[in-house]
Amino acid sequence: MAWRFYRLVLSCVLAVAVLRCSGPVEAGRRGGLLARTAPTAADQFLTGHNEARKAVLVGPLQWSANLSSSASALVSHQKQNRSCEFADLESSTYGANQAWTSYPVSPEEAVRSWVGERKYYSYENNSCAAGHECGTYTQVVWRKTAEVGCAQATCGKRGSTLTLCLYLPHGNVQGQKPY
């Protein structure tokens, strides 16, 4: 009896260790091993942001359920009332990045499009190459930004996608470098 209890406790300890060390996992077993689940949209958004930040030696962002909820409400509003047009965020206290595609896009792809502006950004001059925009990249890597929350809406019959990420505190402060 004691041996069974010991094996049960040991199994639970090992299961907890696997859960803590290996990231998202499925509760069930497949072939005797715990199987990984697909990353969530939040994971994809956060991973893309934090990889870009790590590349310029800036600390990671934390996922904010509050910002995500606000982003979700806003993209839903844009979908229902504005045909998935970009939201007007001029008076927002949050930083924001938006992307619109005419096709379904993953969170990872949306973040990658913002980070892709890096090639046009000059840290030395804190400027962007003529004819290009770098503001979405600099918001992603803004050192003082600590939290992000994002959402997407799929619109129309062809699956166009509106992606929105909100940041706190906001970045892109005039005259300041992002990192």
CSV table of C-alpha atoms in Angstrom, one decimal:
chain,number,residue,atom,x,y,z
A,1,MET,CA,0.0,0.0,0.0
A,2,ALA,CA,2.7,2.5,0.9
A,3,TRP,CA,4.6,1.6,-2.3
A,4,ARG,CA,1.5,2.5,-4.4
A,5,PHE,CA,1.1,5.8,-2.6
A,6,TYR,CA,4.8,6.6,-3.1
A,7,ARG,CA,4.5,5.8,-6.9
A,8,LEU,CA,1.4,8.0,-7.1
A,9,VAL,CA,3.1,10.9,-5.3
A,10,LEU,CA,6.2,10.5,-7.5
A,11,SER,CA,4.1,10.5,-10.6
A,12,CYS,CA,2.4,13.7,-9.5
A,13,VAL,CA,5.7,15.4,-8.8
A,14,LEU,CA,7.1,14.4,-12.1
A,15,ALA,CA,3.9,15.5,-13.9
A,16,VAL,CA,4.1,18.9,-12.2
A,17,ALA,CA,7.8,19.2,-13.1
A,18,VAL,CA,7.0,18.4,-16.8
A,19,LEU,CA,4.2,20.9,-16.8
A,20,ARG,CA,6.4,23.7,-15.3
A,21,CYS,CA,9.4,23.0,-17.5
A,22,SER,CA,8.0,22.2,-20.9
A,23,GLY,CA,5.4,24.9,-21.5
A,24,PRO,CA,1.8,24.4,-22.6
A,25,VAL,CA,0.8,20.7,-22.5
A,26,GLU,CA,-2.2,18.6,-23.0
A,27,ALA,CA,-3.7,17.0,-20.0
A,28,GLY,CA,-4.0,13.6,-21.7
A,29,ARG,CA,-1.3,11.2,-22.7
A,30,ARG,CA,-0.3,10.1,-26.2
A,31,GLY,CA,2.0,7.2,-26.6
A,32,GLY,CA,3.0,7.5,-22.9
A,33,LEU,CA,4.3,11.1,-23.2
A,34,LEU,CA,2.6,14.3,-22.5
A,35,ALA,CA,1.9,16.1,-25.8
A,36,ARG,CA,2.3,19.8,-26.5
A,37,THR,CA,-0.7,21.8,-27.6
A,38,ALA,CA,-0.6,24.4,-30.3
A,39,PRO,CA,0.5,27.8,-29.0
A,40,THR,CA,-2.4,30.2,-28.3
A,41,ALA,CA,-2.8,33.5,-30.1
A,42,ALA,CA,-1.5,35.2,-26.9
A,43,ASP,CA,1.6,33.0,-27.0
A,44,GLN,CA,2.2,33.8,-30.6
A,45,PHE,CA,1.8,37.5,-30.1
A,46,LEU,CA,4.0,37.5,-27.0
A,47,THR,CA,6.7,35.3,-28.6
A,48,GLY,CA,7.0,37.5,-31.6
A,49,HIS,CA,7.3,40.7,-29.5
A,50,ASN,CA,9.8,39.2,-27.1
A,51,GLU,CA,12.1,37.8,-29.7
A,52,ALA,CA,12.3,41.2,-31.3
A,53,ARG,CA,13.0,42.8,-27.9
A,54,LYS,CA,15.6,40.2,-27.0
A,55,ALA,CA,17.5,41.0,-30.3
A,56,VAL,CA,18.0,44.6,-29.1
A,57,LEU,CA,18.7,43.6,-25.4
A,58,VAL,CA,15.3,44.9,-24.1
A,59,GLY,CA,13.4,42.9,-21.5
A,60,PRO,CA,10.3,40.9,-22.3
A,61,LEU,CA,6.7,42.2,-22.3
A,62,GLN,CA,4.1,40.6,-20.1
A,63,TRP,CA,0.7,39.7,-21.5
A,64,SER,CA,-2.1,41.9,-20.2
A,65,ALA,CA,-5.6,40.4,-20.0
A,66,ASN,CA,-7.0,43.9,-19.6
A,67,LEU,CA,-5.3,45.3,-22.7
A,68,SER,CA,-6.3,42.1,-24.6
A,69,SER,CA,-9.9,42.7,-23.6
A,70,SER,CA,-9.8,46.3,-24.7
A,71,ALA,CA,-8.2,45.3,-28.0
A,72,SER,CA,-10.8,42.6,-28.5
A,73,ALA,CA,-13.7,45.1,-27.9
A,74,LEU,CA,-12.2,47.5,-30.3
A,75,VAL,CA,-11.6,45.1,-33.2
A,76,SER,CA,-15.1,43.7,-32.7
A,77,HIS,CA,-16.5,47.3,-32.9
A,78,GLN,CA,-14.4,47.9,-36.0
A,79,LYS,CA,-15.7,44.7,-37.6
A,80,GLN,CA,-19.4,45.4,-36.8
A,81,ASN,CA,-19.5,49.1,-37.5
A,82,ARG,CA,-16.5,50.1,-39.6
A,83,SER,CA,-15.9,47.2,-42.1
A,84,CYS,CA,-12.7,46.3,-40.3
A,85,GLU,CA,-11.1,49.7,-41.0
A,86,PHE,CA,-8.2,50.8,-38.7
A,87,ALA,CA,-9.4,52.2,-35.4
A,88,ASP,CA,-8.8,55.9,-34.7
A,89,LEU,CA,-6.5,55.7,-31.7
A,90,GLU,CA,-5.2,59.4,-31.7
A,91,SER,CA,-6.6,60.1,-28.3
A,92,SER,CA,-5.8,56.7,-26.7
A,93,THR,CA,-3.5,56.6,-23.7
A,94,TYR,CA,-2.2,53.3,-25.0
A,95,GLY,CA,0.4,52.6,-27.6
A,96,ALA,CA,-1.0,50.7,-30.5
A,97,ASN,CA,0.0,48.7,-33.6
A,98,GLN,CA,-2.6,47.8,-36.2
A,99,ALA,CA,-2.3,45.5,-39.3
A,100,TRP,CA,-4.9,44.8,-42.0
A,101,THR,CA,-4.6,42.0,-44.5
A,102,SER,CA,-6.9,40.9,-47.2
A,103,TYR,CA,-6.4,37.3,-46.1
A,104,PRO,CA,-6.4,35.4,-42.8
A,105,VAL,CA,-3.2,36.1,-40.9
A,106,SER,CA,-1.7,34.5,-37.8
A,107,PRO,CA,-0.7,36.6,-34.8
A,108,GLU,CA,2.9,35.6,-35.5
A,109,GLU,CA,2.7,36.9,-39.1
A,110,ALA,CA,1.2,40.2,-38.0
A,111,VAL,CA,4.0,40.8,-35.4
A,112,ARG,CA,6.6,39.8,-38.0
A,113,SER,CA,5.3,42.5,-40.4
A,114,TRP,CA,5.8,45.1,-37.7
A,115,VAL,CA,9.2,43.8,-36.7
A,116,GLY,CA,10.2,43.7,-40.4
A,117,GLU,CA,10.4,47.5,-40.4
A,118,ARG,CA,13.6,47.1,-38.4
A,119,LYS,CA,15.7,47.1,-41.5
A,120,TYR,CA,14.6,50.7,-42.2
A,121,TYR,CA,15.3,52.0,-38.7
A,122,SER,CA,18.5,53.8,-37.8
A,123,TYR,CA,19.2,53.7,-34.1
A,124,GLU,CA,22.1,56.2,-34.4
A,125,ASN,CA,19.8,58.8,-36.0
A,126,ASN,CA,16.6,57.6,-34.4
A,127,SER,CA,15.1,57.8,-37.8
A,128,CYS,CA,13.5,55.8,-40.6
A,129,ALA,CA,14.6,55.5,-44.2
A,130,ALA,CA,12.8,57.8,-46.6
A,131,GLY,CA,9.6,56.4,-47.8
A,132,HIS,CA,9.2,53.9,-45.0
A,133,GLU,CA,7.5,53.8,-41.6
A,134,CYS,CA,9.2,52.4,-38.5
A,135,GLY,CA,6.7,53.3,-35.8
A,136,THR,CA,5.2,49.9,-35.4
A,137,TYR,CA,8.7,48.4,-35.0
A,138,THR,CA,9.8,51.0,-32.4
A,139,GLN,CA,6.6,50.4,-30.4
A,140,VAL,CA,7.3,46.6,-30.3
A,141,VAL,CA,10.8,47.2,-28.9
A,142,TRP,CA,10.1,50.3,-26.8
A,143,ARG,CA,12.2,49.8,-23.6
A,144,LYS,CA,9.7,51.4,-21.2
A,145,THR,CA,6.7,49.4,-22.5
A,146,ALA,CA,5.9,46.6,-20.0
A,147,GLU,CA,2.6,45.1,-21.1
A,148,VAL,CA,0.9,44.1,-24.3
A,149,GLY,CA,-2.6,42.8,-25.2
A,150,CYS,CA,-3.8,41.9,-28.7
A,151,ALA,CA,-6.8,40.7,-30.6
A,152,GLN,CA,-7.8,40.0,-34.2
A,153,ALA,CA,-11.1,40.1,-36.1
A,154,THR,CA,-11.7,38.2,-39.3
A,155,CYS,CA,-13.9,40.2,-41.7
A,156,GLY,CA,-15.8,39.6,-44.9
A,157,LYS,CA,-16.2,36.5,-47.0
A,158,ARG,CA,-12.5,36.3,-48.0
A,159,GLY,CA,-11.2,36.3,-44.5
A,160,SER,CA,-9.5,39.7,-44.3
A,161,THR,CA,-8.0,40.3,-40.9
A,162,LEU,CA,-7.7,43.3,-38.6
A,163,THR,CA,-5.0,42.9,-35.9
A,164,LEU,CA,-4.6,45.3,-33.0
A,165,CYS,CA,-2.1,45.3,-30.2
A,166,LEU,CA,-2.2,47.8,-27.3
A,167,TYR,CA,0.8,48.7,-25.2
A,168,LEU,CA,1.3,50.1,-21.7
A,169,PRO,CA,3.0,52.4,-21.2
A,170,HIS,CA,2.9,53.7,-24.8
A,171,GLY,CA,6.1,54.1,-26.8
A,172,ASN,CA,7.1,56.3,-29.7
A,173,VAL,CA,7.7,59.4,-27.4
A,174,GLN,CA,8.9,62.3,-29.6
A,175,GLY,CA,12.7,62.8,-29.2
A,176,GLN,CA,13.4,59.6,-27.3
A,177,LYS,CA,15.1,56.5,-28.7
A,178,PRO,CA,13.2,53.2,-28.2
A,179,TYR,CA,16.0,51.4,-26.4
